XYZ file of C-alpha atoms in Angstrom:
269
model
C -69.271 -9.133 8.496
C -70.133 -10.236 4.984
C -71.757 -7.559 2.779
C -72.328 -5.170 5.700
C -71.642 -1.491 6.329
C -70.142 0.102 9.434
C -70.068 3.877 10.032
C -68.996 5.408 13.368
C -66.706 4.712 16.298
C -66.962 1.073 17.339
C -70.015 0.594 15.143
C -70.535 -3.164 14.961
C -66.953 -3.693 16.106
C -67.797 -6.851 18.030
C -70.963 -7.854 16.228
C -71.176 -11.520 15.365
C -72.821 -13.042 12.317
C -73.325 -9.578 10.843
C -74.375 -10.702 7.394
C -75.863 -7.982 5.173
C -76.493 -5.474 7.931
C -75.899 -1.774 8.443
C -74.370 -0.078 11.487
C -74.447 3.721 11.642
C -73.491 5.699 14.767
C -71.042 5.545 17.622
C -71.346 2.126 19.274
C -74.275 1.139 17.054
C -74.655 -2.644 17.277
C -71.216 -2.759 18.826
C -71.592 -6.159 20.467
C -74.841 -7.307 18.914
C -75.059 -11.057 18.395
C -76.629 -12.850 15.467
C -77.087 -9.480 13.780
C -77.743 -10.505 10.196
C -80.141 -8.652 7.928
C -80.567 -5.851 10.465
C -80.093 -2.102 10.679
C -78.598 -0.168 13.584
C -78.915 3.605 13.326
C -78.062 5.917 16.231
C -75.522 6.128 19.025
C -75.502 2.818 20.925
C -78.544 1.594 19.017
C -78.724 -2.177 19.558
C -75.362 -1.934 21.303
C -75.665 -5.199 23.257
C -78.767 -6.652 21.621
C -78.841 -10.444 21.472
C -80.277 -12.549 18.672
C -80.901 -9.402 16.641
C -81.560 -10.953 13.250
C -83.855 -9.208 10.777
C -84.525 -6.277 13.106
C -84.256 -2.497 13.009
C -82.852 -0.247 15.719
C -83.330 3.486 15.184
C -82.562 6.047 17.885
C -80.219 6.672 20.785
C -79.851 3.406 22.755
C -82.858 1.951 20.968
C -82.910 -1.745 21.879
C -79.388 -1.347 23.213
C -79.719 -4.190 25.710
C -82.749 -6.005 24.343
C -82.630 -9.798 24.515
C -83.984 -12.213 21.926
C -84.634 -9.236 19.655
C -85.072 -10.913 16.278
C -87.724 -9.805 13.807
C -88.480 -6.654 15.802
C -88.392 -2.890 15.371
C -87.096 -0.350 17.866
C -87.763 3.279 16.903
C -87.087 6.125 19.346
C -84.587 7.003 22.034
C -84.321 4.123 24.529
C -87.198 2.315 22.838
C -87.089 -1.281 24.085
C -83.753 -0.409 25.651
C -83.572 -3.388 28.021
C -86.665 -5.295 26.968
C -86.393 -9.056 27.475
C -87.640 -11.721 25.090
C -88.433 -8.984 22.585
C -88.770 -10.941 19.359
C -91.547 -10.261 16.867
C -92.349 -6.971 18.604
C -92.485 -3.287 17.780
C -91.366 -0.401 19.949
C -92.221 3.117 18.740
C -91.668 6.171 20.914
C -89.343 7.568 23.524
C -88.728 4.875 26.154
C -91.480 2.652 24.808
C -91.199 -0.808 26.391
C -87.817 0.247 27.694
C -87.794 -2.202 30.619
C -90.626 -4.495 29.573
C -90.178 -8.184 30.413
C -91.285 -11.135 28.276
C -92.234 -8.663 25.554
C -92.393 -10.958 22.540
C -95.112 -10.566 19.935
C -96.229 -7.234 21.391
C -96.564 -3.656 20.233
C -95.574 -0.540 22.146
C -96.634 2.741 20.558
C -96.268 6.022 22.442
C -93.773 7.652 24.745
C -92.998 5.287 27.644
C -95.842 2.998 26.635
C -95.421 -0.290 28.518
C -92.227 1.213 29.905
C -91.855 -1.224 32.807
C -94.635 -3.683 32.023
C -94.034 -7.251 33.220
C -94.989 -10.440 31.396
C -96.087 -8.281 28.473
C -96.200 -10.867 25.699
C -98.943 -10.852 23.081
C -100.151 -7.422 24.184
C -100.636 -3.975 22.728
C -99.756 -0.676 24.369
C -101.015 2.350 22.453
C -100.758 5.834 23.934
C -98.294 7.756 26.056
C -97.694 5.937 29.361
C -100.222 3.239 28.472
C -99.603 0.184 30.663
C -96.532 2.005 31.968
C -96.027 -0.184 35.062
C -98.679 -2.824 34.451
C -97.889 -6.227 35.966
C -98.684 -9.625 34.434
C -99.906 -7.804 31.341
C -99.990 -10.692 28.866
C -102.696 -11.004 26.238
C -104.057 -7.539 27.000
C -104.686 -4.247 25.260
C -103.925 -0.806 26.624
C -105.310 1.988 24.461
C -105.195 5.604 25.580
C -102.831 7.845 27.490
C -102.083 6.280 30.894
C -104.579 3.466 30.263
C -103.818 0.674 32.757
C -100.873 2.740 33.979
C -100.187 0.724 37.149
C -102.769 -2.015 36.810
C -101.806 -5.217 38.621
C -102.480 -8.759 37.429
C -103.713 -7.239 34.181
C -103.623 -10.296 31.927
C -106.339 -11.009 29.388
C -107.921 -7.587 29.860
C -108.698 -4.481 27.857
C -108.086 -0.891 28.901
C -109.547 1.736 26.577
C -109.626 5.427 27.415
C -107.571 8.051 29.163
C -106.439 6.622 32.518
C -108.851 3.692 32.168
C -108.092 1.029 34.778
C -105.069 2.952 35.954
C -104.018 1.541 39.312
C -106.709 -1.155 39.259
C -105.708 -4.228 41.282
C -106.292 -7.874 40.342
C -107.573 -6.636 36.999
C -107.384 -9.826 34.942
C -110.151 -10.931 32.598
C -111.768 -7.496 32.788
C -112.684 -4.607 30.531
C -112.238 -0.915 31.223
C -113.802 1.481 28.722
C -113.970 5.232 29.286
C -112.012 7.975 30.976
C -110.924 6.788 34.429
C -113.237 3.786 34.124
C -112.299 1.407 36.950
C -109.358 3.599 37.837
C -108.103 2.543 41.254
C -110.704 -0.227 41.515
C -109.697 -2.929 43.993
C -110.036 -6.649 43.219
C -111.469 -5.941 39.772
C -111.134 -9.439 38.316
C -113.811 -10.664 35.893
C -115.535 -7.284 35.812
C -116.619 -4.709 33.286
C -116.360 -0.953 33.599
C -118.034 1.086 30.834
C -118.392 4.840 31.057
C -116.480 7.810 32.330
C -115.450 7.212 35.947
C -117.562 4.051 36.094
C -116.465 1.977 39.099
C -113.617 4.366 39.806
C -112.228 3.502 43.234
C -114.751 0.706 43.761
C -113.672 -1.740 46.461
C -113.933 -5.543 46.175
C -115.305 -5.146 42.653
C -114.858 -8.684 41.343
C -117.353 -10.253 38.963
C -119.382 -7.052 38.693
C -120.615 -4.752 35.974
C -120.470 -0.967 35.989
C -122.278 0.647 33.063
C -122.772 4.387 32.860
C -120.899 7.508 33.869
C -120.021 7.340 37.574
C -121.909 4.052 37.944
C -120.693 2.342 41.134
C -118.117 5.062 41.601
C -116.489 4.562 45.040
C -118.905 1.748 45.910
C -117.629 -0.551 48.659
C -117.937 -4.342 48.907
C -119.204 -4.237 45.335
C -118.642 -7.853 44.307
C -121.150 -9.785 42.205
C -123.267 -6.702 41.591
C -124.589 -4.693 38.676
C -124.581 -0.921 38.399
C -126.529 0.342 35.385
C -127.166 4.023 34.802
C -125.559 7.388 35.427
C -124.381 7.484 39.069
C -126.200 4.225 39.866
C -124.886 2.942 43.203
C -122.480 5.831 43.489
C -120.916 5.747 46.978
C -123.073 2.773 47.966
C -121.634 0.791 50.901
C -121.707 -2.978 51.434
C -123.120 -3.278 47.927
C -122.358 -6.918 47.103
C -124.817 -9.206 45.355
C -127.059 -6.289 44.438
C -128.511 -4.520 41.429
C -128.628 -0.780 40.880
C -130.597 0.137 37.766
C -131.485 3.692 36.869
C -130.198 7.228 37.243
C -128.763 7.608 40.777
C -130.444 4.370 41.829
C -129.183 3.429 45.300
C -126.804 6.380 45.363
C -125.217 6.797 48.805
C -127.197 3.824 50.115
C -125.709 2.011 53.107
C -125.698 -1.733 53.864
C -126.994 -2.302 50.356
C -126.029 -5.965 49.974
C -128.455 -8.485 48.500
C -130.737 -5.664 47.366
C -132.334 -4.301 44.235
C -132.670 -0.632 43.364
C -134.684 -0.184 40.189
C -135.734 3.217 38.885
C -134.353 6.700 38.796
C -133.191 7.755 42.295
C -134.680 4.539 43.724
C -133.430 4.047 47.324
C -131.043 6.954 47.054
C -130.054 8.820 50.183
């Protein structure tokens, strides 16, 4: 405990290697290991944190059970509370990254951002509930409230906008830009969703492009297709290997596979 300060019941009482650190609050850094050059401020802040060198814990139970928490910052109640492999990361906001796994070299900014994200290394979560329950979320960016909220297989992807890509499945190597863009899209791997509600609820949407408000919204069997224009291919069925270009082009069309709809309201029903 060389050149360190302890204020509060059990503050840093069992901390090991607590060189030049500060512990303020009941149970702050109580059993933290390798806690040199760090600051623990708040009840139970960093209480059981492991490998907590050169880190800061500010708030009730902030980083209290975080593992491999060196060179990181935990600001807010329960921020990074039980995050695993949380080195070189930042947690700002109530419950941000609280249960995130493999969270090294990542940033969590916003209440419950990345709260229960899995395999969240090298990623950024910005906005309340962004990437809240995203799975396999490595090397991705979640920007906007509820962006990518429950996206699955969300690695190497970008979610930008309120609720963008929320609930999208198999969403790796894809981009979601706009309010509810690609929200609830199924099998959305290698696809792009640009525009409000673009590709929302689209089924079998792999390797496709949705550009424009409501483009390809609720389209079924929409793989390997392009939807360009406001409401292009909206509600189209069996729309794989097709192109929908223009305002409401192919809207409500049925059995639209291997087809081309070019021009405003072209082939719309």
